[in-house]
Short mmCIF file of C-alpha atoms in Angstrom, two decimals:
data_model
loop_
_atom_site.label_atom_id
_atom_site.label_comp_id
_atom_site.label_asym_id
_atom_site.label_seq_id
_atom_site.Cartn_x
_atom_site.Cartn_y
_atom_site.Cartn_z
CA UNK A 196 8.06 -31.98 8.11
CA UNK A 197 5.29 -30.25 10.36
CA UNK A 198 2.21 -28.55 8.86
CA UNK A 199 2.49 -24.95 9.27
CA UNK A 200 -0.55 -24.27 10.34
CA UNK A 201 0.65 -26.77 13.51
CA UNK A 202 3.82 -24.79 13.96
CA UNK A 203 1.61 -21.73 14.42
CA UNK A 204 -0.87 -23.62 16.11
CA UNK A 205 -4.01 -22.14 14.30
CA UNK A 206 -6.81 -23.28 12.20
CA UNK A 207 -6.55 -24.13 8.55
CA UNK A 208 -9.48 -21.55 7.82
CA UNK A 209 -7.51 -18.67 10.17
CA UNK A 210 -7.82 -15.08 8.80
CA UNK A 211 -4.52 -13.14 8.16
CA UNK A 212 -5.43 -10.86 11.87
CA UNK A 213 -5.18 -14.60 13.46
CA UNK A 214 -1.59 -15.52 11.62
CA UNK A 215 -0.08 -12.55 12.63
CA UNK A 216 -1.04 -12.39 16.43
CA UNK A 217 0.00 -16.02 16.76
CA UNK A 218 3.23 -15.27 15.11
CA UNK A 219 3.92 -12.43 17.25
CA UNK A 220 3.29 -14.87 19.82
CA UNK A 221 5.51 -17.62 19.35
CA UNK A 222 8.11 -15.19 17.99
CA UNK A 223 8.25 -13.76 21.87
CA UNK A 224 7.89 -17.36 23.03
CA UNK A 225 11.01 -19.22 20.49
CA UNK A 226 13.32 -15.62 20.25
CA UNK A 227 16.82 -16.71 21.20
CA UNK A 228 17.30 -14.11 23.79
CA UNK A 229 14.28 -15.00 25.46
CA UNK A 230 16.07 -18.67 25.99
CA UNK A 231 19.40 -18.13 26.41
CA UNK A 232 19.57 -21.71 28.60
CA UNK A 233 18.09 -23.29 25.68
CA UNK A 234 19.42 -21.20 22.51
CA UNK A 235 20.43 -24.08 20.00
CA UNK A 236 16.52 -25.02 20.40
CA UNK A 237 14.82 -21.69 20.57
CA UNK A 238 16.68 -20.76 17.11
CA UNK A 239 15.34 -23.98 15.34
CA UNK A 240 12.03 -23.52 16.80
CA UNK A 241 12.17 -19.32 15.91
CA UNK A 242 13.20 -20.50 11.87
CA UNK A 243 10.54 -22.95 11.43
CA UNK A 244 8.14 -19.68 13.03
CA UNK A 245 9.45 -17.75 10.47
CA UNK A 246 8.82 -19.89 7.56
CA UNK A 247 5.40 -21.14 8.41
CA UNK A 248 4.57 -17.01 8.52
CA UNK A 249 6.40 -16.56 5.06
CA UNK A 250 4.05 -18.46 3.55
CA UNK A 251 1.04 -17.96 5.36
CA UNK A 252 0.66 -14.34 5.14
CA UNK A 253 1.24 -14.66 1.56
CA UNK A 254 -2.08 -15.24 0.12
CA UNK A 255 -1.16 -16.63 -3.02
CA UNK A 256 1.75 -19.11 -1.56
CA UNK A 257 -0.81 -20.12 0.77
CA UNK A 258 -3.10 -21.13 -1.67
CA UNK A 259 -1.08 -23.08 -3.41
CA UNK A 260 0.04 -24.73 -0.03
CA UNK A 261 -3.10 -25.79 0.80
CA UNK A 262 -3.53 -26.94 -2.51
CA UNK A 263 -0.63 -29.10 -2.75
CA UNK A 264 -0.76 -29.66 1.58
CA UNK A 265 -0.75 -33.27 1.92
CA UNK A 266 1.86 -33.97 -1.03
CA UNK A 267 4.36 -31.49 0.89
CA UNK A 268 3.95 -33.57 4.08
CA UNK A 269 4.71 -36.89 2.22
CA UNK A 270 7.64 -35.23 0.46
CA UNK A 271 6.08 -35.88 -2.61
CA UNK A 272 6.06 -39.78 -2.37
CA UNK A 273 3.08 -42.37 -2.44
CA UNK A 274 2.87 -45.52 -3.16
CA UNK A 275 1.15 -45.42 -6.91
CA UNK A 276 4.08 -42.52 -7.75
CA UNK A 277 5.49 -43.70 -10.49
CA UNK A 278 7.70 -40.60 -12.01
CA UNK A 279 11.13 -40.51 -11.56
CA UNK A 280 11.36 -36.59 -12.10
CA UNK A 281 12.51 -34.49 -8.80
CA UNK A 282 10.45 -33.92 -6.67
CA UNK A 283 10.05 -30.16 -5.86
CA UNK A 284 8.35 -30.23 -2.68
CA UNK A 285 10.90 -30.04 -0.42
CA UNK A 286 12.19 -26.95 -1.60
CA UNK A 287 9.30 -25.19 -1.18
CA UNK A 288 10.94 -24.25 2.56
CA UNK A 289 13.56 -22.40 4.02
CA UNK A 290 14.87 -25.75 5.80
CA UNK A 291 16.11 -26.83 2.96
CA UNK A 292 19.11 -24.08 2.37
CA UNK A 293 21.14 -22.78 5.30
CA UNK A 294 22.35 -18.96 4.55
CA UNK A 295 22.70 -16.53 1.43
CA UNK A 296 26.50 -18.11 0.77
CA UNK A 297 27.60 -19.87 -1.98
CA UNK A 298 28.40 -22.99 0.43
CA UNK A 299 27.28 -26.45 -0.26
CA UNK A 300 24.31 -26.24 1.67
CA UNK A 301 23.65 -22.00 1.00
CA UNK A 302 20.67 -20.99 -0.58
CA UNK A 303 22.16 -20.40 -4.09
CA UNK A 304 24.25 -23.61 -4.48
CA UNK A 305 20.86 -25.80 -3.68
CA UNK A 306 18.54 -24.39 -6.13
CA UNK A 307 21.50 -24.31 -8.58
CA UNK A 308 21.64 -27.85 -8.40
CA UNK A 309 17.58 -27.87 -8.96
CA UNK A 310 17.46 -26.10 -11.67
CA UNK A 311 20.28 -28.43 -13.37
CA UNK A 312 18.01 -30.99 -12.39
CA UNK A 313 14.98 -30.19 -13.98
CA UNK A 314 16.97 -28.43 -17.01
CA UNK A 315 18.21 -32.09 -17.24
CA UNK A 316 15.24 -34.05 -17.48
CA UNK A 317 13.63 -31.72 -20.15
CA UNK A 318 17.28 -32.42 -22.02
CA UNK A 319 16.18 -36.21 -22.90
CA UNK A 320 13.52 -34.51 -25.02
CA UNK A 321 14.92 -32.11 -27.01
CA UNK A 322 15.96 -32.52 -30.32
CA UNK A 323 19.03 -30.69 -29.80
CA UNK A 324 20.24 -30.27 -26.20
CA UNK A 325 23.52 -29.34 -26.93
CA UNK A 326 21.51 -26.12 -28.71
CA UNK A 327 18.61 -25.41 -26.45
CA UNK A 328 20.34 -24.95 -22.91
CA UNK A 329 18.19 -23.46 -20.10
CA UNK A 330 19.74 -20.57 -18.48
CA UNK A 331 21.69 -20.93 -15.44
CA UNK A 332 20.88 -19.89 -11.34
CA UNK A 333 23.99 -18.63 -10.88
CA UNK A 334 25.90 -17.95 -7.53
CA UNK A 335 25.44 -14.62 -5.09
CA UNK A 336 28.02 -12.35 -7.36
CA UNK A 337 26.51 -12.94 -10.47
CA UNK A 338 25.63 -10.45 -12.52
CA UNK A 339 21.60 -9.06 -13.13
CA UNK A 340 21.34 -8.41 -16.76
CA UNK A 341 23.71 -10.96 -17.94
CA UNK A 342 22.27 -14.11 -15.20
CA UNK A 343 20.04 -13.37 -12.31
CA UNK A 344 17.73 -11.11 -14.93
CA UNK A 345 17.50 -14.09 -18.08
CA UNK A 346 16.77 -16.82 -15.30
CA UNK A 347 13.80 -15.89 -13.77
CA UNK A 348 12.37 -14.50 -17.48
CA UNK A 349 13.19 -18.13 -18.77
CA UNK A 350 11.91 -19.76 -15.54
CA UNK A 351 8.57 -17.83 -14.72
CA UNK A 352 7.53 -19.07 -18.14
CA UNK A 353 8.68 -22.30 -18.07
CA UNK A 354 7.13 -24.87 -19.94
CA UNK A 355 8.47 -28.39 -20.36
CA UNK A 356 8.75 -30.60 -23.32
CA UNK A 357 8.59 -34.01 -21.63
CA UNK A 358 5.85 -36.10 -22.86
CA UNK A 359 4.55 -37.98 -19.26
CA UNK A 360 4.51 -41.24 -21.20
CA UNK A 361 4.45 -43.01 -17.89
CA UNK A 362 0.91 -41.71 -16.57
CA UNK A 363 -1.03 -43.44 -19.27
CA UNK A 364 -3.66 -45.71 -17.99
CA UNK A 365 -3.93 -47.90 -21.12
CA UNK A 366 -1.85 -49.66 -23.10
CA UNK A 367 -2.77 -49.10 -26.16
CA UNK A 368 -1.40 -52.06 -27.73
CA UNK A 369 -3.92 -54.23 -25.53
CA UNK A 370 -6.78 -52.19 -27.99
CA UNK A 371 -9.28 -55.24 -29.69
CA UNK A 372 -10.44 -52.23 -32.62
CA UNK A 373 -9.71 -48.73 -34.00
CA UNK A 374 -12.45 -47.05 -32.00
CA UNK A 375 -11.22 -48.75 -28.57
CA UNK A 376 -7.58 -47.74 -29.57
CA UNK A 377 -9.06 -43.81 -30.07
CA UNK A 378 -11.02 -44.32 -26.55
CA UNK A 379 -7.49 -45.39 -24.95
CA UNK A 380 -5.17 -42.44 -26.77
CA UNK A 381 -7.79 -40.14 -25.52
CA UNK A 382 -7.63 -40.73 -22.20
CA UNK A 383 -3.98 -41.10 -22.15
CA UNK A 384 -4.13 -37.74 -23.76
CA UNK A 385 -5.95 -36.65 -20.79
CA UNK A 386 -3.72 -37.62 -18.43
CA UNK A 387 -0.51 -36.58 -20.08
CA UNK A 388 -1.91 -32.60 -19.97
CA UNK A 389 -3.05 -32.93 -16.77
CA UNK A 390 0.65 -34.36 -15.46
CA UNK A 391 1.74 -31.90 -18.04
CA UNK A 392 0.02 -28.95 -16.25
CA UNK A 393 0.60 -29.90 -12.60
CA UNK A 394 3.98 -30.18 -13.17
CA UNK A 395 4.60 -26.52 -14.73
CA UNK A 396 2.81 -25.32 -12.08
CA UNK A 397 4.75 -26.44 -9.53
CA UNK A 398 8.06 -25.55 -11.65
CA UNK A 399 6.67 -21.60 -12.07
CA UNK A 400 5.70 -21.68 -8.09
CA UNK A 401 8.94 -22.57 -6.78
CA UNK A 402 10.36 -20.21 -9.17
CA UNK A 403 8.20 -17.48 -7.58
CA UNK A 404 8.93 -18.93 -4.04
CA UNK A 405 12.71 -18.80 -4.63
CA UNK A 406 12.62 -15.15 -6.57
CA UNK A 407 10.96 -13.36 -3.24
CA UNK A 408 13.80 -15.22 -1.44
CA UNK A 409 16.56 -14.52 -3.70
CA UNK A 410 19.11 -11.31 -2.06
CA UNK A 411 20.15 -10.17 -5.48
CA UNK A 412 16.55 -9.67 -6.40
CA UNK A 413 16.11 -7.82 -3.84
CA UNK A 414 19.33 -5.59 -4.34
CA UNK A 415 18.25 -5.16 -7.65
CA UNK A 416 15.15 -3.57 -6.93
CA UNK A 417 16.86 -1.39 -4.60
CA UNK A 418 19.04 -0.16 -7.60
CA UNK A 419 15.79 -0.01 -9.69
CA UNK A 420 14.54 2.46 -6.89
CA UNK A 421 17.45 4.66 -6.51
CA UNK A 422 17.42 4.86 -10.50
CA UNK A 423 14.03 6.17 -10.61
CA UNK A 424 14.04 8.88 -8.01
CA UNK A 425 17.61 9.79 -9.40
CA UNK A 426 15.58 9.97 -12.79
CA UNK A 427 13.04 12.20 -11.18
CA UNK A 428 15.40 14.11 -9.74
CA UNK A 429 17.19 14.85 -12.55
CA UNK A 430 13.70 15.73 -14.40
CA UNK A 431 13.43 18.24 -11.94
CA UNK A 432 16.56 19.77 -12.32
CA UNK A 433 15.54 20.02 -16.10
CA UNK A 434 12.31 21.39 -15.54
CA UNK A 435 13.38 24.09 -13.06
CA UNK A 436 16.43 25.05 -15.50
CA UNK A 437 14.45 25.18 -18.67
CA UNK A 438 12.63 27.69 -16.28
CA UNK A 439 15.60 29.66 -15.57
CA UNK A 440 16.76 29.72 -19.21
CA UNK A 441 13.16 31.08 -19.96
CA UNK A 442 13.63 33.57 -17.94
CA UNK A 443 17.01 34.65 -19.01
CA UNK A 444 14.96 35.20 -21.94
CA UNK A 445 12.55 37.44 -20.96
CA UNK A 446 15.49 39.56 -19.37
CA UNK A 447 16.83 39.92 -22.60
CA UNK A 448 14.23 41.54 -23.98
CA UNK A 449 14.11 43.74 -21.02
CA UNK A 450 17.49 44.86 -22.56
CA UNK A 451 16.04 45.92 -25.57
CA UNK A 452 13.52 48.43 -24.24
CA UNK A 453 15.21 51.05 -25.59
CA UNK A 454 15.24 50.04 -28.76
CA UNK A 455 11.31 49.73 -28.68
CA UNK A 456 11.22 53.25 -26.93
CA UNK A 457 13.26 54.55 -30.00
CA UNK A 458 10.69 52.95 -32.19
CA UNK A 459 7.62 54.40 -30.13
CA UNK A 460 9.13 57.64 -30.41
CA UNK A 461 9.70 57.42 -34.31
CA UNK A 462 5.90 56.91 -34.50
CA UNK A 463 5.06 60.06 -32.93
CA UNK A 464 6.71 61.95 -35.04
CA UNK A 465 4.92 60.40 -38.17
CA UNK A 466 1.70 61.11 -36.37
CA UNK A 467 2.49 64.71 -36.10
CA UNK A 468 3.84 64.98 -39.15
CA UNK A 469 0.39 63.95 -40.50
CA UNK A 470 -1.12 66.25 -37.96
CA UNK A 471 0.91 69.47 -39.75
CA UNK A 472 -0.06 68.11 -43.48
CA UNK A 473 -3.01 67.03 -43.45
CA UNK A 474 -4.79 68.41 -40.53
CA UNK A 475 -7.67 70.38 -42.29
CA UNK A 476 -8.26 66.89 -43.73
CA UNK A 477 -8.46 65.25 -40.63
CA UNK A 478 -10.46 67.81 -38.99
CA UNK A 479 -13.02 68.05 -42.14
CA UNK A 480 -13.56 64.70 -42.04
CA UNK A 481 -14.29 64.54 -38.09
CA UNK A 482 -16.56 67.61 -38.40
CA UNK A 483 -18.88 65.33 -41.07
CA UNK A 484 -18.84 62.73 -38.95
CA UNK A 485 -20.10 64.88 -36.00
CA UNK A 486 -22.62 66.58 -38.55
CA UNK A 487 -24.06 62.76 -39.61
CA UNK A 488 -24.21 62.25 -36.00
CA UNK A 489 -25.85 65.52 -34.79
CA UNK A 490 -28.65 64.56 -38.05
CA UNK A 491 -29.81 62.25 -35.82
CA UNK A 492 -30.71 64.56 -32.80
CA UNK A 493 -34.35 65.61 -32.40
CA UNK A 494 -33.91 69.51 -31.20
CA UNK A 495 -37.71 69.99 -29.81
CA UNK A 496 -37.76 66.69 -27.72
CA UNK A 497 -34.07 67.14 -27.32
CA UNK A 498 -33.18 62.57 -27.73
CA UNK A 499 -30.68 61.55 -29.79
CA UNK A 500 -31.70 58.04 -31.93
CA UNK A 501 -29.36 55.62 -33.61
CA UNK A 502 -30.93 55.27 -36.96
CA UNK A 503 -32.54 57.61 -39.35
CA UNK A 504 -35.47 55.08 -39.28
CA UNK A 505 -36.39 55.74 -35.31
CA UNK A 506 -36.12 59.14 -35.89
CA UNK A 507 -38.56 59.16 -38.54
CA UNK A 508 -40.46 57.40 -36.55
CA UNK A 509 -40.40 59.73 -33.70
CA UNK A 510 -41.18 62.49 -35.52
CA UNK A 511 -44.83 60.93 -36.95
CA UNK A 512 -44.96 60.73 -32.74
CA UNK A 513 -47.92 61.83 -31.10
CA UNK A 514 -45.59 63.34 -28.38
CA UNK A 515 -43.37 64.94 -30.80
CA UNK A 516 -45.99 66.68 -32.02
CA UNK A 517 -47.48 67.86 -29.04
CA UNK A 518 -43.65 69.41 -28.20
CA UNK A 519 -43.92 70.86 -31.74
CA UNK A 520 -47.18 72.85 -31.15
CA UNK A 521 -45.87 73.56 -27.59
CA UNK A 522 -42.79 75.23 -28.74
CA UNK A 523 -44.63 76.88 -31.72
CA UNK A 524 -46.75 78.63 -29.11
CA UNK A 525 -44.62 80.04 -27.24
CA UNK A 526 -42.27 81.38 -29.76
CA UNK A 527 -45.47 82.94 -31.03
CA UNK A 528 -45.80 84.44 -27.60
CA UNK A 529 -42.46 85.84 -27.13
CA UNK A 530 -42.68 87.54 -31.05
CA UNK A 531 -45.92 89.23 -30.00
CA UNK A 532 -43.94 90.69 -26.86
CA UNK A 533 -41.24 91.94 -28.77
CA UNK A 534 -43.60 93.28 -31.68
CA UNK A 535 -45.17 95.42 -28.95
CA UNK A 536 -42.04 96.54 -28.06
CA UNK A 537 -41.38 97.66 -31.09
CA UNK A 538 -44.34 99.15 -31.94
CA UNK A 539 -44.25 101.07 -29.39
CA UNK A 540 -40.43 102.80 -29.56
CA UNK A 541 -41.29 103.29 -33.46
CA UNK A 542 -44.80 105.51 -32.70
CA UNK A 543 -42.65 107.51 -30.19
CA UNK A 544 -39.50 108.43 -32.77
CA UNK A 545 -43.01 108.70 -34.96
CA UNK A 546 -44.05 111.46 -32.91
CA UNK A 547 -40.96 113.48 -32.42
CA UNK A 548 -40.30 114.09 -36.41
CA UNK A 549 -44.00 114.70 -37.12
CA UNK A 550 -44.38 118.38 -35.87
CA UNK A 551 -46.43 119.78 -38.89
CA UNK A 552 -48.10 117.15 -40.31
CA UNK A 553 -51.88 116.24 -39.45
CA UNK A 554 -52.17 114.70 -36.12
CA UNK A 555 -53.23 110.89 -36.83
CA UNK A 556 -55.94 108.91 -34.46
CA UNK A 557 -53.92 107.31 -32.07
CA UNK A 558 -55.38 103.31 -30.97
CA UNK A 559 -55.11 102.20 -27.68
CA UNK A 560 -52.84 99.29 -25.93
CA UNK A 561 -56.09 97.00 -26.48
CA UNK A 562 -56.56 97.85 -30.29
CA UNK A 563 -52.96 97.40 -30.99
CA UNK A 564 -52.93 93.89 -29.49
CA UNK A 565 -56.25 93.25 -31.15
CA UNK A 566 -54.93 94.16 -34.67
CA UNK A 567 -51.67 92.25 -34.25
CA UNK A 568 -53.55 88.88 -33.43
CA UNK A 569 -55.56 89.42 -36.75
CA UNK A 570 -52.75 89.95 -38.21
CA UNK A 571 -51.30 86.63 -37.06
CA UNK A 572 -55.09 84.51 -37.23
CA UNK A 573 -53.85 83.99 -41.17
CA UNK A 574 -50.51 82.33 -40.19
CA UNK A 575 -52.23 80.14 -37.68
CA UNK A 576 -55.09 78.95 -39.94
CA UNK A 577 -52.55 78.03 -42.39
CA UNK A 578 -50.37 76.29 -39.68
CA UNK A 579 -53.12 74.51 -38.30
CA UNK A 580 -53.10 72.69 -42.14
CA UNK A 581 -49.79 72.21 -42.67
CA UNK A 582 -49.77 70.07 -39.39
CA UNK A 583 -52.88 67.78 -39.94
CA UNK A 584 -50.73 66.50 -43.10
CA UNK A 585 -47.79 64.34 -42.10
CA UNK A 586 -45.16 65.43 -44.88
CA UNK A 587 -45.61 69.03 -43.95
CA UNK A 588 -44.83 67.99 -40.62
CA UNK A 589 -41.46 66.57 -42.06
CA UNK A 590 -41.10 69.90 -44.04
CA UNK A 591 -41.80 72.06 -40.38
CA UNK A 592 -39.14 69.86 -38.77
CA UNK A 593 -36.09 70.40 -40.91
CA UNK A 594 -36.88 73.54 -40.91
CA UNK A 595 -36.57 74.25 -37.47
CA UNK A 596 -33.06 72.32 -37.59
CA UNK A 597 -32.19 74.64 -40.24
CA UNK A 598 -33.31 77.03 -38.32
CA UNK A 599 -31.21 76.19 -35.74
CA UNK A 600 -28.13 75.27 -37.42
CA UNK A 601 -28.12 79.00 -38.76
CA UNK A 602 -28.13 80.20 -35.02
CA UNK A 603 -25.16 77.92 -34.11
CA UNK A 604 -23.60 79.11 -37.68
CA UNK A 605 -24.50 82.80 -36.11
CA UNK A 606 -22.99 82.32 -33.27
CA UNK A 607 -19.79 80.48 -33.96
CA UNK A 608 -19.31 83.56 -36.41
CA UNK A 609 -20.02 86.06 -33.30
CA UNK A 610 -17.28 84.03 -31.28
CA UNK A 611 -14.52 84.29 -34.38
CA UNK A 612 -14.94 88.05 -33.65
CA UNK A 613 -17.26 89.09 -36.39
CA UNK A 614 -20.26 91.23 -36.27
CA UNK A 615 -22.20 89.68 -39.19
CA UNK A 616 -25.43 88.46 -38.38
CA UNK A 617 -28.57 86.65 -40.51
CA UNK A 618 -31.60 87.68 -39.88
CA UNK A 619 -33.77 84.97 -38.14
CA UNK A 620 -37.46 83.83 -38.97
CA UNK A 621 -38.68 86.20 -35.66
CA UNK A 622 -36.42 89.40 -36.75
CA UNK A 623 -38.31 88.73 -40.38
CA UNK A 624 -41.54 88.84 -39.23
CA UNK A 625 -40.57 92.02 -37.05
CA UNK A 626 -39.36 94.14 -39.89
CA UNK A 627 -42.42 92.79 -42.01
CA UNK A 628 -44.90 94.32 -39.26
CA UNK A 629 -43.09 97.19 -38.74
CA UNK A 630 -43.31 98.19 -42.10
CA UNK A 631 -47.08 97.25 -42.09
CA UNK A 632 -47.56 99.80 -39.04
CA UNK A 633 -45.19 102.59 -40.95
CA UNK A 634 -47.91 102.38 -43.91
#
């Protein structure tokens, strides 16, 4: 047998790049219809090619070639060997089998008859063969699950039972004393699990080296592929109709949208039938809330606040104040305009019914205006006090909201068609100095 590394003429230490260009070489070099005047020779040559690559590119069956290099050459043999087990290197090749058939020399009738082999030697060891037989290799038809499958699971974790009696080094009936005699069992021991060791190792490996080999394997597989994307196909299908059946669904209740417009409609006319019963009620109640909100509105600085506390607050305002006394002055203003007015349209009716009675001193524009402000310098004095005290300013303010909500009372009256009408602070303090004038 030649060293594979020789039949691809490369370096023990070449990288997997190297292996495969010098395959590629030779391949082009040995192919059988590149030598058709030599063809017997070129496909001998082209095989060996092929199995040197096999298990060269395979890092872990090279490994364990180059482990186990030297024994493979020798066929196993040397001249201190002193088991008479098979030896398994020979098979590690595809020499050794011609074909896939189940002929005498086809890869399945071969490592048949190894496996029988080494299922025979463990035999002599067990307590009952006849109980414990290993499972069969089979032939090319045989079936997965019920052969191919229970082989390789028996096989890949194969461990044998033999005891490798004959690699002791000492006989330990040659032992003087007890503590030589537990010296010699130990190393024996030693020996025995090393031999023990080497040996399933080299079982499990050709097991793995004729598995990758093995056609039904790979037909298996195949199967194993087409199941799972015929698997995930039929997921898919699944998925996509537990789609469409959701869907169907939500049509159906597309169906019932008149039922829900029925419903929708019923509603409406319980609304308005609350609407025509208890309207007043409703519109009561909304007319509070708008009054609690409209509390909240200052009417001089015209800012609406969200609690009662800021608008306290803003009321004890230096600002609101100021607006206060601004507004106060000018409604004093327009009062003294319209008191003038007054004034004046009263002394003229005055004059007309007065023919016979004694003529009375009448006071000039100037006087008039004169007397009116002293009239008023009391009602400013007393203002001026009520605002340096900060409850009186509290007082002044709801007032003018009262005073205010009577005019909006006053006019929503007017607009109902009515021609009642209160009397407001100015009108008061009209009729109050037109009386004063008449005396």
């Amino acid at each position: 047998m030649r060293c594979y590394y020789d039949v691809l003429e490369i370096e023990r230490d070449a990288d997997s790049e190297t292996i495969k260009k010098a395959y590629r070489r030779l391949s082009l070099k040995w192919h059988p219809d590149k030598n058709l005047d030599n063809t017997e020779e070129a496909s001998k040559q082209f095989t060996i090619i092929q199995q040197a690559y096999e298990v060269l590119s395979d890092p872990h069956e090279r490994s364990w070639y180059d482990r186990h290099r030297e024994a493979i050459l020798k066929g196993g043999l040397d001249e201190h060997y002193q088991d008479n087990s098979l030896t398994l290197y020979p098979y590690f090749s595809s020499s050794c089998y011609s074909g896939f058939s189940n002929d005498e020399k086809g890869f399945y009738a071969v490592y048949r008859k190894v496996f029988e082999t080494l299922a025979s030697e463990d035999y002599e060891f067990l307590d009952d063969p006849e109980g414990g037989k290993y499972p069969s290799f089979g032939d090319m038809d045989s079936d997965y699950d019920e052969v191919v499958g229970p082989f390789y699971g028996f096989w890949q974790s194969f461990s044998t039972v033999r005891s490798f009696a004959w690699l002791d080094s000492h006989d330990i009936r040659d032992a003087p004393n007890r503590q030589v005699l537990k010296a010699m069992e130990k190393e024996n021991k030693k020996l025995r699990d090393k031999g023990k060791k080497e040996r399933n190792e080299q079982i499990r490996e050709l097991v793995s080296f004729v598995r990758k080999r093995d056609e039904r394997v790979k037909k298996h597989s195949k199967w194993l592929e087409e199941r799972r994307k015929e698997q995930m196909r039929k997921a898919e299908e699944n998925r996509l109709q537990k789609i469409r059946d959701h869907l169907s669904i939500l049509d159906g209740y597309e169906e019932n949208e008149t039922v829900q417009r029925v419903q929708e409609e019923n509603l409406r006319e319980i609304e308005d039938d609350l609407v025509t019963h208890f309207g007043e009620l409703i519109l009561d109640h909304n007319g509070e809330e708008s009054s609690k909100d409209e509390s909240l509105y200052c009417i001089i600085c015209e800012k609406v606040f969200k609690t009662k506390m800021q608008l306290s607050n803003h009321v004890k305002s230096r600002k609101h104040r100021e607006h206060l006394e601004e507004l106060r002055k000018h409604m004093e203003e327009d009062e003294l305009h319209l008191l003038e007015n007054e004034q004046e349209m009263f002394e003229l009716e005055g004059d007309k019914e007065r023919t016979d009675e004694v003529p009375v001193s009448r006071r000039s524009r100037k006087q008039k205006k004169k007397s009116m402000k002293k009239m008023f310098a009391l009602d400013e004095e007393t203002e001026e006090d009520s605002l340096a005290q900060e409850k009186h300013d509290e007082a002044a303010f709801s007032g003018a909201n009262k005073e205010v909500e009577n005019l909006n009372t006053t006019g929503a009256v007017s607009e109902r068609g009515t021609n009642e009408k209160e009397p407001s602070v100015s009108e008061g303090l009209l009729i109050c100095c037109c009386f004063n004038f008449s005396l």
